[in-house]
């Protein structure tokens, strides 16, 4: 007998709209999984030059969108470390063969940032506010 009182295959289903199709539920679970794993990979690596991180789960890849102040060796290393960490967290799971692509935008995470239309993991408060 399940420890969950409802007739659901996954405990997260209780929070989803009951009118979602099975495919829509799987897509939400995947998105949440990728965002959570990216957050774990980014722990300790988000510095003052990191303005935003967004996660895009494509069918053929996971794309990490970064908005940064300027390209420096330190920020490039942090981005590489986040992608490497994400690969490690995804190892052995359903996304273990998904390529991880990093897209870097030097500038504010405004409407011109391609990551803005994807799931936001981190967004820095604009300076002066």
PDB file of C-alpha atoms in Angstrom:
ATOM      1  CA  UNK A   1       0.000   0.000   0.000  1.00  0.00           C
ATOM      2  CA  UNK A   2       1.251   3.442  -0.923  1.00  0.00           C
ATOM      3  CA  UNK A   3       1.951   5.977   1.777  1.00  0.00           C
ATOM      4  CA  UNK A   4       0.274   8.575  -0.439  1.00  0.00           C
ATOM      5  CA  UNK A   5      -3.492   8.749   0.181  1.00  0.00           C
ATOM      6  CA  UNK A   6      -4.516   9.536  -3.394  1.00  0.00           C
ATOM      7  CA  UNK A   7      -4.460   7.419  -6.552  1.00  0.00           C
ATOM      8  CA  UNK A   8      -1.444   9.037  -8.175  1.00  0.00           C
ATOM      9  CA  UNK A   9       1.677   7.525  -9.679  1.00  0.00           C
ATOM     10  CA  UNK A  10       3.871  10.337  -8.427  1.00  0.00           C
ATOM     11  CA  UNK A  11       3.312  12.497  -5.315  1.00  0.00           C
ATOM     12  CA  UNK A  12       3.856  15.706  -7.304  1.00  0.00           C
ATOM     13  CA  UNK A  13       0.735  14.962  -9.326  1.00  0.00           C
ATOM     14  CA  UNK A  14      -1.434  16.206  -6.485  1.00  0.00           C
ATOM     15  CA  UNK A  15      -0.224  19.735  -7.230  1.00  0.00           C
ATOM     16  CA  UNK A  16      -0.947  19.673 -10.949  1.00  0.00           C
ATOM     17  CA  UNK A  17      -4.089  20.684 -12.730  1.00  0.00           C
ATOM     18  CA  UNK A  18      -6.229  17.526 -12.981  1.00  0.00           C
ATOM     19  CA  UNK A  19      -6.964  18.347 -16.632  1.00  0.00           C
ATOM     20  CA  UNK A  20      -3.344  17.931 -17.705  1.00  0.00           C
ATOM     21  CA  UNK A  21      -2.572  15.117 -20.067  1.00  0.00           C
ATOM     22  CA  UNK A  22      -0.012  12.479 -19.129  1.00  0.00           C
ATOM     23  CA  UNK A  23       2.460  14.089 -21.558  1.00  0.00           C
ATOM     24  CA  UNK A  24       1.960  17.516 -19.951  1.00  0.00           C
ATOM     25  CA  UNK A  25       2.546  16.025 -16.505  1.00  0.00           C
ATOM     26  CA  UNK A  26       5.752  14.329 -17.692  1.00  0.00           C
ATOM     27  CA  UNK A  27       6.919  17.637 -19.182  1.00  0.00           C
ATOM     28  CA  UNK A  28       6.328  19.431 -15.855  1.00  0.00           C
ATOM     29  CA  UNK A  29       8.128  16.721 -13.902  1.00  0.00           C
ATOM     30  CA  UNK A  30      11.070  16.920 -16.312  1.00  0.00           C
ATOM     31  CA  UNK A  31      11.212  20.707 -16.119  1.00  0.00           C
ATOM     32  CA  UNK A  32      11.118  20.644 -12.322  1.00  0.00           C
ATOM     33  CA  UNK A  33      13.805  17.944 -12.224  1.00  0.00           C
ATOM     34  CA  UNK A  34      16.129  19.884 -14.539  1.00  0.00           C
ATOM     35  CA  UNK A  35      15.659  23.147 -12.598  1.00  0.00           C
ATOM     36  CA  UNK A  36      16.284  21.411  -9.273  1.00  0.00           C
ATOM     37  CA  UNK A  37      19.422  19.669 -10.514  1.00  0.00           C
ATOM     38  CA  UNK A  38      20.713  22.913 -12.062  1.00  0.00           C
ATOM     39  CA  UNK A  39      20.129  24.704  -8.776  1.00  0.00           C
ATOM     40  CA  UNK A  40      22.132  22.061  -6.964  1.00  0.00           C
ATOM     41  CA  UNK A  41      24.921  22.352  -9.523  1.00  0.00           C
ATOM     42  CA  UNK A  42      24.986  26.156  -9.142  1.00  0.00           C
ATOM     43  CA  UNK A  43      25.306  26.199  -5.346  1.00  0.00           C
ATOM     44  CA  UNK A  44      28.249  28.370  -4.380  1.00  0.00           C
ATOM     45  CA  UNK A  45      28.922  29.441  -7.971  1.00  0.00           C
ATOM     46  CA  UNK A  46      26.557  32.398  -8.343  1.00  0.00           C
ATOM     47  CA  UNK A  47      28.635  35.525  -7.825  1.00  0.00           C
ATOM     48  CA  UNK A  48      28.028  39.221  -8.323  1.00  0.00           C
ATOM     49  CA  UNK A  49      28.704  38.970 -12.071  1.00  0.00           C
ATOM     50  CA  UNK A  50      25.954  36.367 -12.566  1.00  0.00           C
ATOM     51  CA  UNK A  51      22.733  38.225 -13.320  1.00  0.00           C
ATOM     52  CA  UNK A  52      20.452  35.384 -14.345  1.00  0.00           C
ATOM     53  CA  UNK A  53      20.179  31.663 -14.986  1.00  0.00           C
ATOM     54  CA  UNK A  54      17.373  30.027 -16.933  1.00  0.00           C
ATOM     55  CA  UNK A  55      16.840  26.381 -17.832  1.00  0.00           C
ATOM     56  CA  UNK A  56      15.433  25.215 -21.161  1.00  0.00           C
ATOM     57  CA  UNK A  57      14.596  21.549 -21.481  1.00  0.00           C
ATOM     58  CA  UNK A  58      14.608  20.794 -25.193  1.00  0.00           C
ATOM     59  CA  UNK A  59      13.729  17.339 -26.479  1.00  0.00           C
ATOM     60  CA  UNK A  60      17.311  16.826 -27.637  1.00  0.00           C
ATOM     61  CA  UNK A  61      19.286  18.794 -25.009  1.00  0.00           C
ATOM     62  CA  UNK A  62      19.314  20.850 -21.834  1.00  0.00           C
ATOM     63  CA  UNK A  63      20.181  24.484 -22.482  1.00  0.00           C
ATOM     64  CA  UNK A  64      21.438  26.667 -19.645  1.00  0.00           C
ATOM     65  CA  UNK A  65      20.994  30.371 -20.348  1.00  0.00           C
ATOM     66  CA  UNK A  66      23.267  32.699 -18.395  1.00  0.00           C
ATOM     67  CA  UNK A  67      23.086  36.488 -18.175  1.00  0.00           C
ATOM     68  CA  UNK A  68      26.357  37.978 -16.939  1.00  0.00           C
ATOM     69  CA  UNK A  69      27.842  41.431 -16.494  1.00  0.00           C
ATOM     70  CA  UNK A  70      30.963  40.806 -18.596  1.00  0.00           C
ATOM     71  CA  UNK A  71      32.927  37.799 -19.829  1.00  0.00           C
ATOM     72  CA  UNK A  72      35.858  37.033 -17.584  1.00  0.00           C
ATOM     73  CA  UNK A  73      37.889  33.899 -17.024  1.00  0.00           C
ATOM     74  CA  UNK A  74      36.335  33.533 -13.552  1.00  0.00           C
ATOM     75  CA  UNK A  75      32.745  33.709 -14.801  1.00  0.00           C
ATOM     76  CA  UNK A  76      33.514  31.335 -17.683  1.00  0.00           C
ATOM     77  CA  UNK A  77      34.940  28.878 -15.147  1.00  0.00           C
ATOM     78  CA  UNK A  78      31.808  29.187 -12.978  1.00  0.00           C
ATOM     79  CA  UNK A  79      29.593  28.514 -16.008  1.00  0.00           C
ATOM     80  CA  UNK A  80      31.689  25.477 -16.943  1.00  0.00           C
ATOM     81  CA  UNK A  81      31.525  24.254 -13.335  1.00  0.00           C
ATOM     82  CA  UNK A  82      27.726  24.566 -13.294  1.00  0.00           C
ATOM     83  CA  UNK A  83      27.421  22.598 -16.545  1.00  0.00           C
ATOM     84  CA  UNK A  84      29.869  19.964 -15.261  1.00  0.00           C
ATOM     85  CA  UNK A  85      27.977  19.712 -11.970  1.00  0.00           C
ATOM     86  CA  UNK A  86      24.687  19.321 -13.805  1.00  0.00           C
ATOM     87  CA  UNK A  87      26.168  16.478 -15.906  1.00  0.00           C
ATOM     88  CA  UNK A  88      27.207  14.765 -12.673  1.00  0.00           C
ATOM     89  CA  UNK A  89      23.758  15.190 -11.107  1.00  0.00           C
ATOM     90  CA  UNK A  90      22.047  13.834 -14.221  1.00  0.00           C
ATOM     91  CA  UNK A  91      24.328  10.786 -14.450  1.00  0.00           C
ATOM     92  CA  UNK A  92      22.455   7.537 -14.000  1.00  0.00           C
ATOM     93  CA  UNK A  93      19.072   9.189 -14.462  1.00  0.00           C
ATOM     94  CA  UNK A  94      16.671   9.639 -17.346  1.00  0.00           C
ATOM     95  CA  UNK A  95      18.594  12.673 -18.646  1.00  0.00           C
ATOM     96  CA  UNK A  96      22.069  11.124 -18.501  1.00  0.00           C
ATOM     97  CA  UNK A  97      22.512  11.241 -22.286  1.00  0.00           C
ATOM     98  CA  UNK A  98      21.111  14.743 -22.793  1.00  0.00           C
ATOM     99  CA  UNK A  99      23.764  17.160 -24.038  1.00  0.00           C
ATOM    100  CA  UNK A 100      24.149  20.262 -21.879  1.00  0.00           C
ATOM    101  CA  UNK A 101      24.568  23.487 -23.807  1.00  0.00           C
ATOM    102  CA  UNK A 102      25.531  26.804 -22.184  1.00  0.00           C
ATOM    103  CA  UNK A 103      24.353  30.039 -23.794  1.00  0.00           C
ATOM    104  CA  UNK A 104      25.903  33.229 -22.431  1.00  0.00           C
ATOM    105  CA  UNK A 105      24.410  36.702 -22.732  1.00  0.00           C
ATOM    106  CA  UNK A 106      26.638  39.579 -21.650  1.00  0.00           C
ATOM    107  CA  UNK A 107      24.175  42.148 -20.396  1.00  0.00           C
ATOM    108  CA  UNK A 108      21.127  42.630 -18.241  1.00  0.00           C
ATOM    109  CA  UNK A 109      18.579  39.802 -18.098  1.00  0.00           C
ATOM    110  CA  UNK A 110      15.956  41.952 -19.803  1.00  0.00           C
ATOM    111  CA  UNK A 111      13.725  41.214 -22.797  1.00  0.00           C
ATOM    112  CA  UNK A 112      16.802  40.882 -25.041  1.00  0.00           C
ATOM    113  CA  UNK A 113      18.075  37.907 -23.026  1.00  0.00           C
ATOM    114  CA  UNK A 114      16.977  34.641 -24.694  1.00  0.00           C
ATOM    115  CA  UNK A 115      16.743  32.958 -21.286  1.00  0.00           C
ATOM    116  CA  UNK A 116      13.879  35.238 -20.285  1.00  0.00           C
ATOM    117  CA  UNK A 117      11.352  33.033 -22.083  1.00  0.00           C
ATOM    118  CA  UNK A 118      12.444  29.880 -20.239  1.00  0.00           C
ATOM    119  CA  UNK A 119      12.239  28.663 -16.657  1.00  0.00           C
ATOM    120  CA  UNK A 120      14.082  31.154 -14.455  1.00  0.00           C
ATOM    121  CA  UNK A 121      16.258  29.651 -11.762  1.00  0.00           C
ATOM    122  CA  UNK A 122      18.035  32.813 -10.656  1.00  0.00           C
ATOM    123  CA  UNK A 123      17.513  36.486 -11.361  1.00  0.00           C
ATOM    124  CA  UNK A 124      19.600  39.188  -9.686  1.00  0.00           C
ATOM    125  CA  UNK A 125      17.938  42.257  -8.293  1.00  0.00           C
ATOM    126  CA  UNK A 126      18.902  45.259 -10.461  1.00  0.00           C
ATOM    127  CA  UNK A 127      21.458  47.500  -8.783  1.00  0.00           C
ATOM    128  CA  UNK A 128      20.039  50.613  -7.169  1.00  0.00           C
ATOM    129  CA  UNK A 129      16.728  48.995  -6.189  1.00  0.00           C
TER     130      UNK A 129
END
